[in-house]
Coordinates of C-alpha atoms in Angstrom, one line a residue:
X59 CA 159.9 107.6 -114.0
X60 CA 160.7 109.2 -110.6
X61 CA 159.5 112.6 -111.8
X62 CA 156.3 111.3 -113.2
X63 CA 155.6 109.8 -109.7
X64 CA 156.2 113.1 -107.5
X65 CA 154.3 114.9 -110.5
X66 CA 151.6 112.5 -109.4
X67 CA 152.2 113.9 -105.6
X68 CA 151.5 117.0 -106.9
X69 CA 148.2 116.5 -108.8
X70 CA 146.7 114.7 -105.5
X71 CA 147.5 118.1 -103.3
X72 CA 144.6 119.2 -105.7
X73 CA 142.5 116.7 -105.4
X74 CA 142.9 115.9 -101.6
X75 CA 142.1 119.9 -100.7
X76 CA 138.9 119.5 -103.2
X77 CA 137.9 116.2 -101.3
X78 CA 138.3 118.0 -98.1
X79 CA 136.4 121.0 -98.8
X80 CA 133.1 119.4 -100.1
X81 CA 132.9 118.3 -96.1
X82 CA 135.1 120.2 -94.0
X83 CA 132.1 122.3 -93.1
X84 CA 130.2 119.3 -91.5
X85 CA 131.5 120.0 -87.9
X86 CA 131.7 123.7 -88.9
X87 CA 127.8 124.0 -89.3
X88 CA 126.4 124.5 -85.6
X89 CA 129.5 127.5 -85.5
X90 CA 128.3 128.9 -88.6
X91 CA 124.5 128.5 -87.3
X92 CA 125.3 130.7 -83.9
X93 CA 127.6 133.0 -85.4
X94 CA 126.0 134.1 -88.6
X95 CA 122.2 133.3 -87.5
X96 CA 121.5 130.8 -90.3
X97 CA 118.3 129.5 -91.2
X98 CA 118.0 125.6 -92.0
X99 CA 117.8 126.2 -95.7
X100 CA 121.0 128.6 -95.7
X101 CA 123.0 125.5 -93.7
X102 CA 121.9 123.2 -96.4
X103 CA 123.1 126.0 -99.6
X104 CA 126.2 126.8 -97.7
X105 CA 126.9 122.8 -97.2
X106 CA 126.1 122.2 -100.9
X107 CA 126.5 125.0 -102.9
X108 CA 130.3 124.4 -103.4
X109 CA 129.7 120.7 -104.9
X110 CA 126.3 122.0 -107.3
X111 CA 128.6 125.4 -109.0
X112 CA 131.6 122.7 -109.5
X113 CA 129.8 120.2 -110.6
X114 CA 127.6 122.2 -113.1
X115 CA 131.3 123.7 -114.9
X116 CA 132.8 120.1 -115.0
X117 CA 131.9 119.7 -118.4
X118 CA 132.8 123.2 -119.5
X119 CA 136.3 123.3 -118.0
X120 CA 137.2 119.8 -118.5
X121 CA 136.9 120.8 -122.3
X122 CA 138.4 124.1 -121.5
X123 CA 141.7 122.3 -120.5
X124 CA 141.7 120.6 -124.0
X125 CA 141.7 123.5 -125.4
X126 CA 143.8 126.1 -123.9
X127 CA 146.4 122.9 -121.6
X128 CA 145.2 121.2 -118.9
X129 CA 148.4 122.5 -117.1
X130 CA 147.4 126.0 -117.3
X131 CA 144.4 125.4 -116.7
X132 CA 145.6 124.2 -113.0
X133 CA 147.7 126.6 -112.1
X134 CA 145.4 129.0 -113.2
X135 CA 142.6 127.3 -110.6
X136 CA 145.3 126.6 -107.9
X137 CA 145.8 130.6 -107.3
X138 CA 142.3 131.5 -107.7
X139 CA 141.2 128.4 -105.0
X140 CA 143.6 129.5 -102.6
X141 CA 142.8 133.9 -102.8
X142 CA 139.0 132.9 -102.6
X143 CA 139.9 130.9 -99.5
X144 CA 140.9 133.5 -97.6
X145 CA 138.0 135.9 -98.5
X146 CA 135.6 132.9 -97.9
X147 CA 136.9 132.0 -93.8
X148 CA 136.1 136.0 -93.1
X149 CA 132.7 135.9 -94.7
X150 CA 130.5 138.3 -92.3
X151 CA 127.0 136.6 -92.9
X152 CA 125.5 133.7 -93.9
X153 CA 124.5 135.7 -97.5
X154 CA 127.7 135.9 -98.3
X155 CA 129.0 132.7 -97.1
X156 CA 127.1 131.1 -99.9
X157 CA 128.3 133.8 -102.7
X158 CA 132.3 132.8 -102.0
X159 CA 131.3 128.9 -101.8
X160 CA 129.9 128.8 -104.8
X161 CA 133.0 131.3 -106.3
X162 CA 135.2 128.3 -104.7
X163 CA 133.0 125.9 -106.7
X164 CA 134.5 127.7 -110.0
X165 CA 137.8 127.4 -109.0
X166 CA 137.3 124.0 -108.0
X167 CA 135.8 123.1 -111.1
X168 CA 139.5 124.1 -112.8
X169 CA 141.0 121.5 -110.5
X170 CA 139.0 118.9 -110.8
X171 CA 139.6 117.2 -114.4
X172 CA 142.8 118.5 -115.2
X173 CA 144.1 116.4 -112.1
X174 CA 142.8 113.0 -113.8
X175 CA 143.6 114.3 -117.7
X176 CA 146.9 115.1 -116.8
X177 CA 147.4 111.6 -115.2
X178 CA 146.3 110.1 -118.4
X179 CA 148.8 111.8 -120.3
X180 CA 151.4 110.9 -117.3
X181 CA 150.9 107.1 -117.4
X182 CA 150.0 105.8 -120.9
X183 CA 150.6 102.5 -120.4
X184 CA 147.5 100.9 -118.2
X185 CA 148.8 99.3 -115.3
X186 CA 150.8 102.0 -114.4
X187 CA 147.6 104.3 -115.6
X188 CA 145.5 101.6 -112.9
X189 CA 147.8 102.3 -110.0
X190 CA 148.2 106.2 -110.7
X191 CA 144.5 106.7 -110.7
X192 CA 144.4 104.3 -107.9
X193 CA 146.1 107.0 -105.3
X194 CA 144.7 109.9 -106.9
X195 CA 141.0 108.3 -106.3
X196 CA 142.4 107.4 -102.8
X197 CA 143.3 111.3 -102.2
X198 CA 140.1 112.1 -103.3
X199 CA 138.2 110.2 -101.5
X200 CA 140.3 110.5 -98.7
X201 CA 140.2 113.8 -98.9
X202 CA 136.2 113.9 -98.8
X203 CA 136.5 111.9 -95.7
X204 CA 138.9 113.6 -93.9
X205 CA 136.9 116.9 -94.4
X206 CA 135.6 115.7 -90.8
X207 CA 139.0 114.8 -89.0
X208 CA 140.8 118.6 -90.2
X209 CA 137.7 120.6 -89.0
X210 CA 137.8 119.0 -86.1
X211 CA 141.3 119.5 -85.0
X212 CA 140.4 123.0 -86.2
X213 CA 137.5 123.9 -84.9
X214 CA 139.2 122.7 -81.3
X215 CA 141.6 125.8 -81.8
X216 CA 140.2 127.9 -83.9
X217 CA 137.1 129.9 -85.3
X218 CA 134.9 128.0 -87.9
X219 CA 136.9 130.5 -90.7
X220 CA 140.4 128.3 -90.2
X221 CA 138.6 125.1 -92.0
X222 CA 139.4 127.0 -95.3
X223 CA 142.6 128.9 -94.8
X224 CA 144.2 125.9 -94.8
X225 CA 143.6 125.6 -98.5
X226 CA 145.9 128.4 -99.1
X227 CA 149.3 127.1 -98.3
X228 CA 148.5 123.6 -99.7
X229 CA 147.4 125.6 -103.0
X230 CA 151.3 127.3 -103.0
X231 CA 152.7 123.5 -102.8
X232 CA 150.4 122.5 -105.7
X233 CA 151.2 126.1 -107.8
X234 CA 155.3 125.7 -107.2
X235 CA 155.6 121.8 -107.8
X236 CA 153.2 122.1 -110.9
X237 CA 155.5 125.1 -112.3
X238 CA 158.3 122.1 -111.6
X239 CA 157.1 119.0 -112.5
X240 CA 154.1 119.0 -114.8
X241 CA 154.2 118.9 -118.5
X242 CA 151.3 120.7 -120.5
X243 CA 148.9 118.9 -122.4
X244 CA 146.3 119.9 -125.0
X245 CA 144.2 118.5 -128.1
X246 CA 146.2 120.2 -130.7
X247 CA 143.1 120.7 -132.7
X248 CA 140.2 121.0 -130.4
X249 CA 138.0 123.3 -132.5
X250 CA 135.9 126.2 -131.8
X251 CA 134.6 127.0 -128.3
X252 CA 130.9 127.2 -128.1
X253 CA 129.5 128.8 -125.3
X254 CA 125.4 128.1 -126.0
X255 CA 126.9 124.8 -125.2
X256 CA 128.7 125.9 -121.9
X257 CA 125.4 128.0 -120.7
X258 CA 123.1 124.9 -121.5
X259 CA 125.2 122.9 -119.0
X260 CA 125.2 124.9 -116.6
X261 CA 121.7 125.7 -116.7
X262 CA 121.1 122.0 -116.8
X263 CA 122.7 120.6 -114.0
X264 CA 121.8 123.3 -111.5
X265 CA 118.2 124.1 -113.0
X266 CA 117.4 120.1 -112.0
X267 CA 119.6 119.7 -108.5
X268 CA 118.2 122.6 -106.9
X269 CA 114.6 121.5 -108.2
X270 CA 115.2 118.1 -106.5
X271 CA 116.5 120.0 -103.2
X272 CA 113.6 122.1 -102.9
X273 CA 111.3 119.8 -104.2
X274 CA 112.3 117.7 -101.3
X275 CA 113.0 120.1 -98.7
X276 CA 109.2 122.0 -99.1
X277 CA 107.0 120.4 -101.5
X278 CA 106.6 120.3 -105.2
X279 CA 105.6 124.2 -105.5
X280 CA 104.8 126.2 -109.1
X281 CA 108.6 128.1 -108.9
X282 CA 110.2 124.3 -108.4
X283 CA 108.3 122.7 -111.0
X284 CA 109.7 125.6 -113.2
X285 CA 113.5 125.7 -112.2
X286 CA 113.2 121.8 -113.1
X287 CA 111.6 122.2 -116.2
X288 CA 113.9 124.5 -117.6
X289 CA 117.0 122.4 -116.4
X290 CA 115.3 119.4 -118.1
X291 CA 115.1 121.4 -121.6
X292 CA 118.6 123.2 -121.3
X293 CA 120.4 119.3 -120.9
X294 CA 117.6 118.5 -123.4
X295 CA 119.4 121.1 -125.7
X296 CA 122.8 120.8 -124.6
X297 CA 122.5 116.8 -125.7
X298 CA 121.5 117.6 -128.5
X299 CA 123.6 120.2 -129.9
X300 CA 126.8 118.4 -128.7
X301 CA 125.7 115.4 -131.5
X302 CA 125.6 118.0 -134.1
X303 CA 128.9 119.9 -133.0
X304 CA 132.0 118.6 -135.3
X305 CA 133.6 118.8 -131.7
X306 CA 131.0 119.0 -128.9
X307 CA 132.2 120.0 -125.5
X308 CA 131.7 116.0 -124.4
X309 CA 131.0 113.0 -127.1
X310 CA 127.5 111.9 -125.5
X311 CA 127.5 108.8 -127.7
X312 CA 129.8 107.7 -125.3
X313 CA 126.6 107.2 -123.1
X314 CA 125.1 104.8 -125.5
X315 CA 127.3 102.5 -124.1
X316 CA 125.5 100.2 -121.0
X317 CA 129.2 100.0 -119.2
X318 CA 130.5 103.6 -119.7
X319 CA 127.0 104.8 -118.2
X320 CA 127.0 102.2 -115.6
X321 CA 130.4 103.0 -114.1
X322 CA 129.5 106.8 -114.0
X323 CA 126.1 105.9 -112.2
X324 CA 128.1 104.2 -109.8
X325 CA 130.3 106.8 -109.2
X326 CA 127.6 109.0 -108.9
X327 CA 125.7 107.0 -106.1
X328 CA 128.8 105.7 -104.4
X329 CA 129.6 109.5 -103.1
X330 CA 125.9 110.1 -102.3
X331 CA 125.9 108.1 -99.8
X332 CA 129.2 109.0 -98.3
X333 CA 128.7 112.4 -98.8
X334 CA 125.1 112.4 -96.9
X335 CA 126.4 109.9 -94.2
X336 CA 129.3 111.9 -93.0
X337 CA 127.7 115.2 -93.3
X338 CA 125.2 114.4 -90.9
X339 CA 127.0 111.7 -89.0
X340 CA 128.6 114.7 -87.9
X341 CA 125.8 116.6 -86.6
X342 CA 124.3 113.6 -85.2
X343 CA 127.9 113.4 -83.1
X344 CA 127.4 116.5 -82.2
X345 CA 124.8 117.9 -81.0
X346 CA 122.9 114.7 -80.4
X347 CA 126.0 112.8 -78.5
X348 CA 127.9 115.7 -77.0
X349 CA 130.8 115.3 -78.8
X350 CA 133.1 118.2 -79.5
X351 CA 134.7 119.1 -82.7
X352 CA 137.8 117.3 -82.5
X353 CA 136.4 113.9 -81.4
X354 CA 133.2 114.2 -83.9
X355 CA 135.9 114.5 -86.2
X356 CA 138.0 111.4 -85.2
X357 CA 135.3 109.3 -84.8
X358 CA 134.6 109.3 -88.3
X359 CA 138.5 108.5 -89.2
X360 CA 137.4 104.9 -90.5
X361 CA 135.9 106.4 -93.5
X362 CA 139.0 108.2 -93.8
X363 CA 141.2 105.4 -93.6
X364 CA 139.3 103.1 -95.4
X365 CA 138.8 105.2 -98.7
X366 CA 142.8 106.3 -98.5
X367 CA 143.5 101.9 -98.2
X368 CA 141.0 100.7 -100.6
X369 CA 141.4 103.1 -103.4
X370 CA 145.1 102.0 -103.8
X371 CA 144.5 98.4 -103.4
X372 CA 141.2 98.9 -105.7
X373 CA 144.1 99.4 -108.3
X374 CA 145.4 96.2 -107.5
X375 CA 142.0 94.4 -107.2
X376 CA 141.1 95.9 -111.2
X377 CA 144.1 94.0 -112.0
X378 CA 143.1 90.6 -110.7
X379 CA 139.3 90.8 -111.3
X380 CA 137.0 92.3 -113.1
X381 CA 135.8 95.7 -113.3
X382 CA 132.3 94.8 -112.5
X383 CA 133.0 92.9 -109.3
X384 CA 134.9 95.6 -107.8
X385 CA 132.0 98.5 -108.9
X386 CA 129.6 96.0 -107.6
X387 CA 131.6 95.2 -104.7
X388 CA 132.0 98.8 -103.4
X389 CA 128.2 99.9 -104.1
X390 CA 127.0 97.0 -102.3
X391 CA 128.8 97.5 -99.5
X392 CA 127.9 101.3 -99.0
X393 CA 124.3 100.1 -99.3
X394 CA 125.0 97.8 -96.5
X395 CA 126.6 100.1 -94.5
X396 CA 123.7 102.5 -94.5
X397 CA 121.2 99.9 -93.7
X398 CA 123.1 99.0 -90.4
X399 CA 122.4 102.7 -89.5
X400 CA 118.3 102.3 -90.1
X401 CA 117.9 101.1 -86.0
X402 CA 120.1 104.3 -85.0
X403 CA 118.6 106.1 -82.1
X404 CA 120.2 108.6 -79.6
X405 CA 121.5 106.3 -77.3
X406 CA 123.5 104.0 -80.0
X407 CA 126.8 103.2 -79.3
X408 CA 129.4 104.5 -81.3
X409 CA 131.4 100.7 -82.6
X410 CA 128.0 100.3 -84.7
X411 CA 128.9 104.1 -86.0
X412 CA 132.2 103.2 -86.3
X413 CA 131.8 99.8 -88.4
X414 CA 129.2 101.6 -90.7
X415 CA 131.2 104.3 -91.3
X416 CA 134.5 102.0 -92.1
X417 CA 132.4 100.0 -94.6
X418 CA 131.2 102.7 -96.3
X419 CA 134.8 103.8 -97.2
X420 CA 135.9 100.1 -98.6
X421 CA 132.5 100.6 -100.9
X422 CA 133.9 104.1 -101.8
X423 CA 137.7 103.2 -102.4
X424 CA 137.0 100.4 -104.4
X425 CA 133.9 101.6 -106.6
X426 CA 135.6 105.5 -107.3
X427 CA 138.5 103.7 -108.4
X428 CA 137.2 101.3 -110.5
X429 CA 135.2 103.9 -112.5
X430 CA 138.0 106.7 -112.9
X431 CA 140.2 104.3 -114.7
X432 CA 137.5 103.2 -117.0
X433 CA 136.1 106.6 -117.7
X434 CA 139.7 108.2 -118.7
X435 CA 140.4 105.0 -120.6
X436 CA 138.0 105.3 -123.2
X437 CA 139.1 108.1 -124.4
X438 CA 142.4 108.9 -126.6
X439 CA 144.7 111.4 -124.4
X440 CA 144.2 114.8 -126.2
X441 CA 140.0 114.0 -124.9
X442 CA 141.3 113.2 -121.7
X443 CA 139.9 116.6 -119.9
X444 CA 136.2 116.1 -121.5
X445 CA 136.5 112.4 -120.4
X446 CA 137.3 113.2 -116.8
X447 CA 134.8 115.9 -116.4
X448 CA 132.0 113.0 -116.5
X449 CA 133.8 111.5 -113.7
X450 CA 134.1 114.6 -111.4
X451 CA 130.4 115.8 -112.7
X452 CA 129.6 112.4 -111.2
X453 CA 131.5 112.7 -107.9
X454 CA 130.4 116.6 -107.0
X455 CA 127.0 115.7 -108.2
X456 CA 127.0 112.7 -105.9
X457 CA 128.3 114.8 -102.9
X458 CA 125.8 118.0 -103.2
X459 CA 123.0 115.6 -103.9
X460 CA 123.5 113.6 -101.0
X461 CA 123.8 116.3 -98.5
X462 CA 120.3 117.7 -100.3
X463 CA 118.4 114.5 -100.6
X464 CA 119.1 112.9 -97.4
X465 CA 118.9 116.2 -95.7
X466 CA 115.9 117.1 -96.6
X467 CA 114.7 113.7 -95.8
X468 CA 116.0 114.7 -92.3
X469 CA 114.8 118.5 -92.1
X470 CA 111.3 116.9 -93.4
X471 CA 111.2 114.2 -90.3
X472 CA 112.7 117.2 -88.0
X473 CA 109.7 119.5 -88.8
X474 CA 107.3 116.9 -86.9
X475 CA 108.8 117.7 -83.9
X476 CA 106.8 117.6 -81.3
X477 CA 106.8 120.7 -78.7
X478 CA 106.4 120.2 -75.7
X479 CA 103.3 122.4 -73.9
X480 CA 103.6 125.7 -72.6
X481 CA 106.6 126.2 -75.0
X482 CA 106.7 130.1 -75.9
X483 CA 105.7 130.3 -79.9
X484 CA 108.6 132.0 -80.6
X485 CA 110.6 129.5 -79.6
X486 CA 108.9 126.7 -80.9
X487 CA 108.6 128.4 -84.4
X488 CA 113.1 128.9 -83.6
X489 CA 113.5 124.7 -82.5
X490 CA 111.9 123.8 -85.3
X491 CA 114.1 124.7 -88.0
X492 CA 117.0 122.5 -87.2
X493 CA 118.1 120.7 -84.3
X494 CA 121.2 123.3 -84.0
X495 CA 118.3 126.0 -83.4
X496 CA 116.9 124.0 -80.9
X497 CA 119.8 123.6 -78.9
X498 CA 120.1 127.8 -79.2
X499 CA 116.2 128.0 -78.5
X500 CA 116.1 125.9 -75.4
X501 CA 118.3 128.6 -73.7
X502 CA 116.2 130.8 -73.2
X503 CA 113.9 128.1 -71.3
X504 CA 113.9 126.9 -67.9
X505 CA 115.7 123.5 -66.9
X506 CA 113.2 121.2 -67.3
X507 CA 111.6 122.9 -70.1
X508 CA 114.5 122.7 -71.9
X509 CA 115.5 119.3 -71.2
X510 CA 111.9 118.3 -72.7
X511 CA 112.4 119.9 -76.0
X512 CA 115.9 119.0 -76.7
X513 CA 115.3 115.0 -75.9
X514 CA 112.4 115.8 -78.4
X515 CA 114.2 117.5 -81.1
X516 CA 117.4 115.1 -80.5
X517 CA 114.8 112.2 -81.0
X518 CA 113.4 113.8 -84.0
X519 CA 116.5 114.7 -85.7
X520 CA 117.7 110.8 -85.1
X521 CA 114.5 109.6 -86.8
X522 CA 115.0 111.3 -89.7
X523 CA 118.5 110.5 -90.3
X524 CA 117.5 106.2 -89.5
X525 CA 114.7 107.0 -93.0
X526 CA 117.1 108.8 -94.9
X527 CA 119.5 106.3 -93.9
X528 CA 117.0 103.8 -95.3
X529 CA 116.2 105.4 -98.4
X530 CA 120.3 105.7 -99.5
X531 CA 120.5 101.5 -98.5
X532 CA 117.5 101.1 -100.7
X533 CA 119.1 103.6 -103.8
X534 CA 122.8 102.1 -103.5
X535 CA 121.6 98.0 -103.2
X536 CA 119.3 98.2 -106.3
X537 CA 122.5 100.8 -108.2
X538 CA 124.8 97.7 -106.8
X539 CA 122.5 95.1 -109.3
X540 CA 121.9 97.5 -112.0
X541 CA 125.3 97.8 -112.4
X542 CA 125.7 94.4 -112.2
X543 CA 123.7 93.8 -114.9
X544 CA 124.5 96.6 -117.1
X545 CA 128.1 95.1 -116.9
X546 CA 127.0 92.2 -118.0
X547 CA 129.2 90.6 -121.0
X548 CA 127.2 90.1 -124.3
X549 CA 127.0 86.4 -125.6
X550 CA 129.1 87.4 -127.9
X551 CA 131.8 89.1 -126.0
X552 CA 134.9 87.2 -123.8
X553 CA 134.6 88.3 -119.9
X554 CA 136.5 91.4 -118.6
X555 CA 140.1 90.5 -118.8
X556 CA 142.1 91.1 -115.1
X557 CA 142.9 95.0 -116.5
X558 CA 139.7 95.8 -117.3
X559 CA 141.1 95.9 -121.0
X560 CA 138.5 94.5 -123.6
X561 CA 135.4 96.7 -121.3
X562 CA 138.1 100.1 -122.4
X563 CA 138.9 98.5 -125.7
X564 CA 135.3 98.4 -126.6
X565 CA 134.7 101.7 -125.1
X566 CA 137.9 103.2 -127.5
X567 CA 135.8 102.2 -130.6
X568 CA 133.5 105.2 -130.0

């Protein structure tokens, strides 16, 4: 029993280090801005690319670890995560900073659901299964919310390239205790591969995220409406040829069901509001508040510490009530949380900041919890990897599209900035691509000139993040009843029981 435990250690290394890089680069993003001369729309690919590449290959390698052992599989991403580090924390421009995050979004994508697959094989039984996926969602989100906290600490010492060398020695620990401790698991008859289907996916999800970011960020244009249309027909395709495939990368009738697609909703929209919240919580801490890197980072430690708590006891709380209480429960309160944030201005104080931000991670720890268990429930074990690819598809998906919708909610508020007169055109054309170029721009001004435009862009840049703000409470309270109601027992159907057993039971007769 011991062994299956520290094997569980093991598999949350991975997880945590994922976590961690989908926001590490949060505080990073005003270095990376002065050093490699980034425009607002490279800050937002090189925040998001990472979570849209992983994301996008969920499906394919969570299906590639049935095939060919999820165990493999791990190690396999473990040494190519931790060698594409390196290369990515001396990336030379801003260009290339993008090409080895979205390399580490490959790798990543390896990770991801042979972590949760292997736990299912792990801990069979389902209250051991509750508890296990319990601290692996806790590492995970903790991870996620830590991103902030490391970078920090960091960044105080160190060049914005040290936020990702510290994947490589955590990626040895994971590579030597997985040799040790992990047993391999497989579908021993998981039929042909079929790449149309693998290309279809990926074409999918990314053809339609980066049509929503840009669509958001400048306008519905002609090359948008394109991109999206074509990701619309390749997941068009790619549902349809997996219920024609004998064995289809993922069993889509699985979505027919109202409570398997309302969990991974909720896990979806649970991270996007995190994910958006911290990433520019921490510009906002920044270069609106003066903080430096280390103290933006510990000021958003309740996030940190609340998604670590509340995903363990979330294992506890599935026990003891049902499964649609606690997703409820945690989307509700995100949604709260991010509504307390709508009156933010400048000059707020950070307790309100600190409460909001320590809400959000009891919504997340309970709700990312909740889901995993159900999603690599209703599954038999040898289906495990497919199973948990919906889950992380749902997470990363959640994380790149909160950083991209709520951002350019933001960047769209920001580019209303009002220059002040007699402002030099070049550098009103510089301040108003982000508020870190304004702080660079006003530089070059004199003293009271400067003053002028960086109370206006600070102003600016708050205004947008109170709407977006808005717009993720709005999103996250009406996903909080959906769910509610899509988890509804039937007439005919007894109430969740404590484990959440007769909502997997029904979900095991797919």
């Amino acid at each position: 029993m011991g062994r299956r435990w520290l094997a569980l250690g093991a598999l949350s290394l991975g997880v945590l280090v994922i976590g961690v890089d989908g926001t590490v680069l949060a505080l990073a993003t005003p270095l990376i801005t002065k050093d490699l001369e980034s425009t607002a729309t490279q800050v937002l690919w090189i925040g998001d690319i990472y979570s849209f590449v992983l994301a996008g290959l969920l499906v394919t390698m969570g299906s590639l670890g049935d095939r060919i052992g999820h165990k493999k599989l791990l190690l396999c991403g473990a040494a190519a995560f931790g060698g594409i580090s390196v290369a990515t924390a001396y990336a030379p421009t801003a260009e290339l900073l993008i090409g080895a995050r979205a390399l580490l979004g490959v790798a990543g994508a390896t990770l991801a659901p042979a972590t949760l697959a292997l736990i299912r094989g792990l801990f069979p039984r389902a209250p051991e299964r509750t508890m296990a996926v319990g601290v692996w969602a806790a590492m995970y989100s903790a991870g996620a919310a830590l991103g902030p906290v490391i970078g920090g600490l960091l960044l105080e010492h160190f060049w914005w390239g040290s936020v990702f060398l510290i994947n490589a020695p955590v990626m040895v620990v994971l590579l030597v205790g997985g040799i040790v401790l992990l047993p391999e698991q497989r579908n021993p008859t998981p039929g042909p591969w079929d790449p149309p289907s693998v290309g279809l996916s990926l074409v999918g999800i990314l053809g339609l995220v980066y049509a929503v970011k840009e669509g958001a960020a400048n306008g519905l244009r002609v090359d948008t409406a394109v991109v999206g249309v074509v990701g619309a027909a390749a997941l068009t395709l790619f549902v349809r040829r997996q219920i024609t495939l004998p064995t289809p990368l993922i069993d889509i009738r699985l979505f027919a069901n109202r409570a398997f697609s309302g969990v991974v909703g909720a896990n979806l929209l649970t991270v996007l509001g995190l994910s958006g919240l911290v990433f520019f919580l921490s510009q906002f801490f920044q270069l609106v508040q003066g903080y430096d890197p280390l103290r933006a980072g510990l000021a958003e430690l309740p996030a940190a510490v609340a998604a670590t708590v509340f995903g363990v006891l979330a294992g506890f709380a599935v026990r003891h009530w049902s499964q649609r209480g606690v997703l409820t429960t945690g989307l509700a309160l995100v949604g709260v949380a991010m509504a307390s944030l709508t009156p933010i201005s400048p000059a707020t104080g950070y307790p309100q900041l600190g409460v909001a931000l320590f809400v959000v991670g009891v919504g997340l720890g309970l709700a990312f919890t909740a889901a995993s268990d159900v999603i690599i429930a209703s599954v038999m074990p040898q289906r495990a990897g497919a199973a948990a690819a919906v889950s992380e598809t749902a997470y990363e998906l959640g994380a790149a599209l909160g950083i991209a919708i709520l951002g350019s909610i933001i960047t769209a508020v920001y580019r209303g900035l009002a220059i002040p007169p007699g402002t030099p055109d070049a550098v009103a054309s510089h301040a108003r691509d982000s508020l870190a170029a304004a702080t660079v721009a006003a530089r070059s001004l004199p003293a009271d000139e400067a003053q002028g435009l960086l109370t206006g862009a600070k102003t600016a840049f708050t205004d947008g993040l109170a709407i977006a703000a808005g717009v993720g409470s709005a999103l996250l309270l009406a996903s909080a009843l959906a769910v509610w109601l899509l988890l509804k027992p039937r007439p005919t159907e007894p109430p969740d029981q404590a484990s959440g057993g007769m909502l997997c039971s029904k979900l095991n007769t797919l």
